[in-house]
Coordinates of C-alpha atoms in Angstrom, one line a residue:
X331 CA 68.4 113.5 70.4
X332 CA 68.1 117.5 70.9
X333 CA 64.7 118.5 71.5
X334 CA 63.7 114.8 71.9
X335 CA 61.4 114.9 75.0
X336 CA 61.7 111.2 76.3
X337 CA 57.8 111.8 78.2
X338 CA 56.3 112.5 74.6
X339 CA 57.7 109.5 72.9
X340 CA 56.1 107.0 76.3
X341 CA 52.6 109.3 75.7
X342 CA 52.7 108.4 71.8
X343 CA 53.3 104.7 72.8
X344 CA 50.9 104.7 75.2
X345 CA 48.3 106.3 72.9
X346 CA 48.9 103.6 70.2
X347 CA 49.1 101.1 72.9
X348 CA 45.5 102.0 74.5
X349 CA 44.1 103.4 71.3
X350 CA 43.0 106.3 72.6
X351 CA 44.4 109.7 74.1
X352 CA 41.4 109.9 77.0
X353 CA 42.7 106.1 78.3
X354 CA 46.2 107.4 77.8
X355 CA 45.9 110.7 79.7
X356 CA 44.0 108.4 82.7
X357 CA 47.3 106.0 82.7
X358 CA 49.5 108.9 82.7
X359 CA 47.4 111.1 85.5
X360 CA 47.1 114.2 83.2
X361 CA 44.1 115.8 80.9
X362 CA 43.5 114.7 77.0
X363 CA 44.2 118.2 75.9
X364 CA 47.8 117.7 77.8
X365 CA 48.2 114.3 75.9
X366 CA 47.0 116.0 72.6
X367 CA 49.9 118.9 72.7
X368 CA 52.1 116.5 73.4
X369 CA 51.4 114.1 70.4
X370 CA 51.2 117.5 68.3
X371 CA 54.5 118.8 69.7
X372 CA 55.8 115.4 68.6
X373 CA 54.4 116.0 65.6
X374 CA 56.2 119.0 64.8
X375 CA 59.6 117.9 66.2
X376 CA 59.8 115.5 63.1
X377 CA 57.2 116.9 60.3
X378 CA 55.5 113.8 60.4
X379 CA 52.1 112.7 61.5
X380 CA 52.4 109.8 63.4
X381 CA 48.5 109.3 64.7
X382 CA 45.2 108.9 62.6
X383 CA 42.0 107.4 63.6
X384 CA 41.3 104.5 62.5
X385 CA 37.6 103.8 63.4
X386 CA 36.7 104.5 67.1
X387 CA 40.7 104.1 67.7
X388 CA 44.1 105.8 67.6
X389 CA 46.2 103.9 65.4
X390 CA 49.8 104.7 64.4
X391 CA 50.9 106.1 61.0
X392 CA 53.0 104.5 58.3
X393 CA 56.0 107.0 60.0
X394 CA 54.4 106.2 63.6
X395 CA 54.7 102.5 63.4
X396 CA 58.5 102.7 62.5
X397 CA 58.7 105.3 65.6
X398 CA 57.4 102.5 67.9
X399 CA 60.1 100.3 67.0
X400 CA 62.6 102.7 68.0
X401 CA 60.8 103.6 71.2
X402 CA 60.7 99.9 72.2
X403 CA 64.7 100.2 71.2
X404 CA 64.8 103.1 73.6
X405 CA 63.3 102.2 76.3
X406 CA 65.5 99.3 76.4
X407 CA 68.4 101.4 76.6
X408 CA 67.0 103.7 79.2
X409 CA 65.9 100.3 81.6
X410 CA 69.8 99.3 80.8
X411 CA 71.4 102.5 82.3
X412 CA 69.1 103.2 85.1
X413 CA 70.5 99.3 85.8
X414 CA 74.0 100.3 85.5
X415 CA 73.5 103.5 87.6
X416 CA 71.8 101.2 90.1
X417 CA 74.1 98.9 90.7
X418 CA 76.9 101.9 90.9
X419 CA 74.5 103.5 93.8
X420 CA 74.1 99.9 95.4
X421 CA 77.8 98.7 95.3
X422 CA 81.2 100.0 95.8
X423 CA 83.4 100.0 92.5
X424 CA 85.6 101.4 90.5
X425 CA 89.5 102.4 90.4
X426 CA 91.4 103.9 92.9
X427 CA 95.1 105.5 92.8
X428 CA 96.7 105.3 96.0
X429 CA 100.4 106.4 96.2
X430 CA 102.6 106.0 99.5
X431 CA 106.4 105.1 100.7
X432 CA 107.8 101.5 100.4
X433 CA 107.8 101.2 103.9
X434 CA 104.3 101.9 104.9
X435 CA 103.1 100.0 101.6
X436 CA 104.9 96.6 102.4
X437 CA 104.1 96.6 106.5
X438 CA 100.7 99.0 106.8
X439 CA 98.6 98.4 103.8
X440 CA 98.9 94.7 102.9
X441 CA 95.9 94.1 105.7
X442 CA 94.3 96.7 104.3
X443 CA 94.2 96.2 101.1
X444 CA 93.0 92.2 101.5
X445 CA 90.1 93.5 104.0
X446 CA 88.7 96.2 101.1
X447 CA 89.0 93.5 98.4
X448 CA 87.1 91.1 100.5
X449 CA 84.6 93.7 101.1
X450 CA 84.0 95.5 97.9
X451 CA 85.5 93.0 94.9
X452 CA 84.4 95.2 92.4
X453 CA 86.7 98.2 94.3
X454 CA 90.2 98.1 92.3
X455 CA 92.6 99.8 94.8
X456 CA 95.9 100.4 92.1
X457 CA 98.9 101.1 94.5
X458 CA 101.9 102.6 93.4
X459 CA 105.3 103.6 95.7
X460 CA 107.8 106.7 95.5
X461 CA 109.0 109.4 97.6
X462 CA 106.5 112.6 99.0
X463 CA 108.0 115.0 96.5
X464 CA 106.4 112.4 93.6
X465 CA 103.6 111.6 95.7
X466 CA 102.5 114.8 96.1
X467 CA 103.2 115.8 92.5
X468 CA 100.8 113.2 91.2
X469 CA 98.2 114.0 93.9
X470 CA 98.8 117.8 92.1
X471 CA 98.4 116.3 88.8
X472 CA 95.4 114.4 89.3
X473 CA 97.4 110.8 88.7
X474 CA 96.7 110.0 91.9
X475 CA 93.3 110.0 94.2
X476 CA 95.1 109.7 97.6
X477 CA 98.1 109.3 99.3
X478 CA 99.9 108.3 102.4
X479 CA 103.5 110.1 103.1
X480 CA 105.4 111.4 105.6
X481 CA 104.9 114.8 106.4
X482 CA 104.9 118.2 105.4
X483 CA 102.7 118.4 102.6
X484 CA 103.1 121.7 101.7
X485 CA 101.1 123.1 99.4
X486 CA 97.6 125.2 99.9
X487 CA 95.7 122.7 97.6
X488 CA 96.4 119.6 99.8
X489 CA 94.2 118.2 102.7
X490 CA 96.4 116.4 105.1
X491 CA 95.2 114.2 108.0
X492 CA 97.9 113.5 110.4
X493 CA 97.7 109.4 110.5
X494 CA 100.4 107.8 113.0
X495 CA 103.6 108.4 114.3
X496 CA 106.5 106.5 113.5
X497 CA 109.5 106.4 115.6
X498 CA 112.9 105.7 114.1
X499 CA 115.0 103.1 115.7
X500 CA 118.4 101.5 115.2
X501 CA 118.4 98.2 114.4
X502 CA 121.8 95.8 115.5
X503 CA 122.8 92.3 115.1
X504 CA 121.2 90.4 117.7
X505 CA 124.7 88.6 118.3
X506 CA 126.3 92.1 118.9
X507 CA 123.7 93.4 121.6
X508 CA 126.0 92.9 124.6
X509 CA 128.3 95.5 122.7
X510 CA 125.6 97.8 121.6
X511 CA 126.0 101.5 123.7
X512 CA 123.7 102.4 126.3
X513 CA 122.5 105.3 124.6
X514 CA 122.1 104.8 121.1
X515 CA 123.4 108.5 120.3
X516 CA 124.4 110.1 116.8
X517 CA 127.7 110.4 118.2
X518 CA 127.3 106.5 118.8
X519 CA 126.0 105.1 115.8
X520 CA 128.7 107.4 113.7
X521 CA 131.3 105.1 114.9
X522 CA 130.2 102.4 113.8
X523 CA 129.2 100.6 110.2
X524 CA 126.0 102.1 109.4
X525 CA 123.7 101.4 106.6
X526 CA 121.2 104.2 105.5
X527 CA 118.3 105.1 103.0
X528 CA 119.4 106.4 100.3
X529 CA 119.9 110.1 99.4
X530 CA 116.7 111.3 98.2
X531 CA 113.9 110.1 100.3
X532 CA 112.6 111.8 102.7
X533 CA 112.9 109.6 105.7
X534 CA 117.0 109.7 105.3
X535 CA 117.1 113.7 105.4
X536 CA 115.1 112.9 108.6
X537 CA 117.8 111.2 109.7
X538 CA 120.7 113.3 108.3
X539 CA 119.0 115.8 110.1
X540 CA 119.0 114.2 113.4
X541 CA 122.9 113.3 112.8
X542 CA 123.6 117.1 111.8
X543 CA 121.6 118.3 115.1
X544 CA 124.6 116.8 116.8
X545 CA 126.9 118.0 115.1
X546 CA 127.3 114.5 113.6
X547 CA 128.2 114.0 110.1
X548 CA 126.5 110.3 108.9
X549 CA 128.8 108.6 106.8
X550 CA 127.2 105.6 105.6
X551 CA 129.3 102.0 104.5
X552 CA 126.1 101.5 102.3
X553 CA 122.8 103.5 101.0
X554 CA 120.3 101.3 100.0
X555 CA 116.2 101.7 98.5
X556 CA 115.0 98.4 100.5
X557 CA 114.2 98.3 104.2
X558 CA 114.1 94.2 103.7
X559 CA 117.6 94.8 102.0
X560 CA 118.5 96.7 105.3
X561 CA 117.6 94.0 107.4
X562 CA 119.3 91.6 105.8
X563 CA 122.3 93.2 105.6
X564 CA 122.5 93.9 109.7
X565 CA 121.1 90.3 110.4
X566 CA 124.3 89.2 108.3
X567 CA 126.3 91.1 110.7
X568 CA 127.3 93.6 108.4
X569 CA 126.8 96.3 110.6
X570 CA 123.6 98.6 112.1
X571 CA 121.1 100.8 110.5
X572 CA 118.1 103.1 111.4
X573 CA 115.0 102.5 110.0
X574 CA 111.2 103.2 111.1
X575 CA 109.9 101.0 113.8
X576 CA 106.8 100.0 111.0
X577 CA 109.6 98.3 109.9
X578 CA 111.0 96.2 112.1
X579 CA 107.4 95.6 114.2
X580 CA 107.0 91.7 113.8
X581 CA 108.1 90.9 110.5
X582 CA 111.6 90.0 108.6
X583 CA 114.1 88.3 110.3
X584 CA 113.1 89.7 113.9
X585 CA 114.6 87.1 115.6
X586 CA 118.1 87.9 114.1
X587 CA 118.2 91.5 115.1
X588 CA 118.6 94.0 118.1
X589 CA 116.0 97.3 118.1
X590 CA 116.9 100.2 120.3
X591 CA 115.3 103.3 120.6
X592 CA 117.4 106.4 119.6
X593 CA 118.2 109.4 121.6
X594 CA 117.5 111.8 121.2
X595 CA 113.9 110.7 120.0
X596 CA 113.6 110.5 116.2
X597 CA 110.2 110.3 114.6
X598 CA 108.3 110.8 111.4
X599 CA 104.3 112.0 111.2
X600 CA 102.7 109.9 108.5
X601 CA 99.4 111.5 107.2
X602 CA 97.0 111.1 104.5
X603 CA 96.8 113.8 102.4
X604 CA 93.9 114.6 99.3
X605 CA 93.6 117.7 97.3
X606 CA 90.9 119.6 99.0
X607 CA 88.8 119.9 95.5
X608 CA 88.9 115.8 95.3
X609 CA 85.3 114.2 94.9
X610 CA 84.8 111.6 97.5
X611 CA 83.5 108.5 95.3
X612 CA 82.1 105.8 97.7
X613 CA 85.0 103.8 97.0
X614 CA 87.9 106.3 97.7
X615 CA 85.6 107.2 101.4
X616 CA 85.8 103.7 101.9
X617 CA 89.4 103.4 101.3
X618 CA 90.3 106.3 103.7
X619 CA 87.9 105.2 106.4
X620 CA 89.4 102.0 106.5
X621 CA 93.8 104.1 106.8
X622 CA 91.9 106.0 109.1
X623 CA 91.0 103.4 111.2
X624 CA 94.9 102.2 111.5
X625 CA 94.9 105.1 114.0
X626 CA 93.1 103.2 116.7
X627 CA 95.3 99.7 115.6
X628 CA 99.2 101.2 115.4
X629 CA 100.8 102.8 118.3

């Protein structure tokens, strides 16, 4: 195809078509000469003649008749991919890799998620969980189109958009809340059974951290990955826990449990963060309008 103007080859088929280069230059809106140098520039890109007169009319060679054929194959093509290209510009598809924490993908996104597949079915939104650190490395890495973590995202190449804040809370046996403290305090909770995250994740140094302020030193009866796991386990009466209010907001076994706020306060920023050199297809625009719009819907 290099040095294959696409114009010449529609001028030759138009010549052959009309039988003449004056009717052809009138269909196309240029002069005869300018339909002449193209059908000799033609010409010369294959070494071939391609048009002879055949009485009054312009007739196609033994080589210009087998060129036709190809042309007709060609346009085809070219109809096909202007198609395809339309029905990119006119719909929303394709794939998008959106990373976040367990937390926010099992109580934020679900609603999400079902409201862009209703909207844009051909859309494939490919969601996959994991702490910032990995998050962020596969936003770096390019695994990943967008993410939703906890903040900081450090790093010059990111773009973060501060999303919601999400306030820890301690979460009791409902049974127990006549004994629960006042003041739900580091010094407090320390005393009694408490189940954490586990090491690693960066909501539980969030936590450590809050203990450590106070001089506290968490010592956990049991460090587990699942906030449904650590619901479970307090609504058995096995003891308390802190976890995100996201968590705890209308969903598991609400009815079994006790939520009290902490104090001190103890929150987390979530955010959603992009590398700032990250084309915005129309799908992945659409998919952070619609976390965008959880803003205005979460307190």
């Amino acid at each position: 195809m290099r040095g294959l103007n696409l114009d010449h080859l529609r001028t030759f088929a138009q010549v052959i078509e009309l039988g003449s280069f004056s009717a052809a230059a009138e269909r196309g809106g240029v002069t005869q000469p300018a339909v002449s140098l193209q059908i000799r520039q033609l010409e010369r890109r294959f070494g071939l003649k391609l048009v002879e007169r055949v009485g009054r009319r312009a007739g196609p060679t033994a080589a210009g008749r087998e060129l036709l054929a190809h042309i007709r194959v060609i346009d085809g093509a070219i109809a096909q991919a202007e198609q395809a290209m339309s029905a990119h510009a006119s719909q929303v598809s394709g794939r998008i890799r959106l990373g976040t924490g367990a937390t926010a993908c099992t109580y934020l996104l679900p609603p999400v998620l079902a409201d862009l597949r209703q909207r844009f079915p051909a859309l494939d939104v490919v969601a996959s969980t994991g702490n910032t650190a990995d998050m962020l490395r596969g936003l770096e890495a390019n695994t990943l189109d967008i993410v939703l973590i906890t903040l900081p995202a450090p790093g010059r190449m990111f773009q973060a958009t501060p999303l919601m804040e999400d306030e820890f809370v301690a979460i009791f046996p409902a049974r127990d809340a006549a004994a629960i403290p006042e003041a739900v305090t580091p010094q407090a909770l320390a005393r009694m059974p408490l189940v954490l995250f586990e090491p690693g994740a960066r909501t539980r140094r969030l936590v450590d951290d809050w203990f450590g302020a106070a001089g506290v030193a968490a010592k956990p009866i049991m460090e587990l990955g699942s906030t449904e796991a650590m619901k479970e386990i307090v609504g058995a009466g096995l003891g308390c826990a802190v976890l995100p209010r996201l968590a705890v907001s209308g969903a598991g076994r609400r009815e079994a449990l006790e939520v009290r706020s902490l104090t001190p306060r103890l929150s987390r920023d979530l955010a959603i963060v992009l590398r700032r050199d990250k084309p915005l297809s129309r799908g992945l625009r659409h998919l952070q309008d619609a976390l965008l719009a959880l803003r205005g819907d979460t307190p």
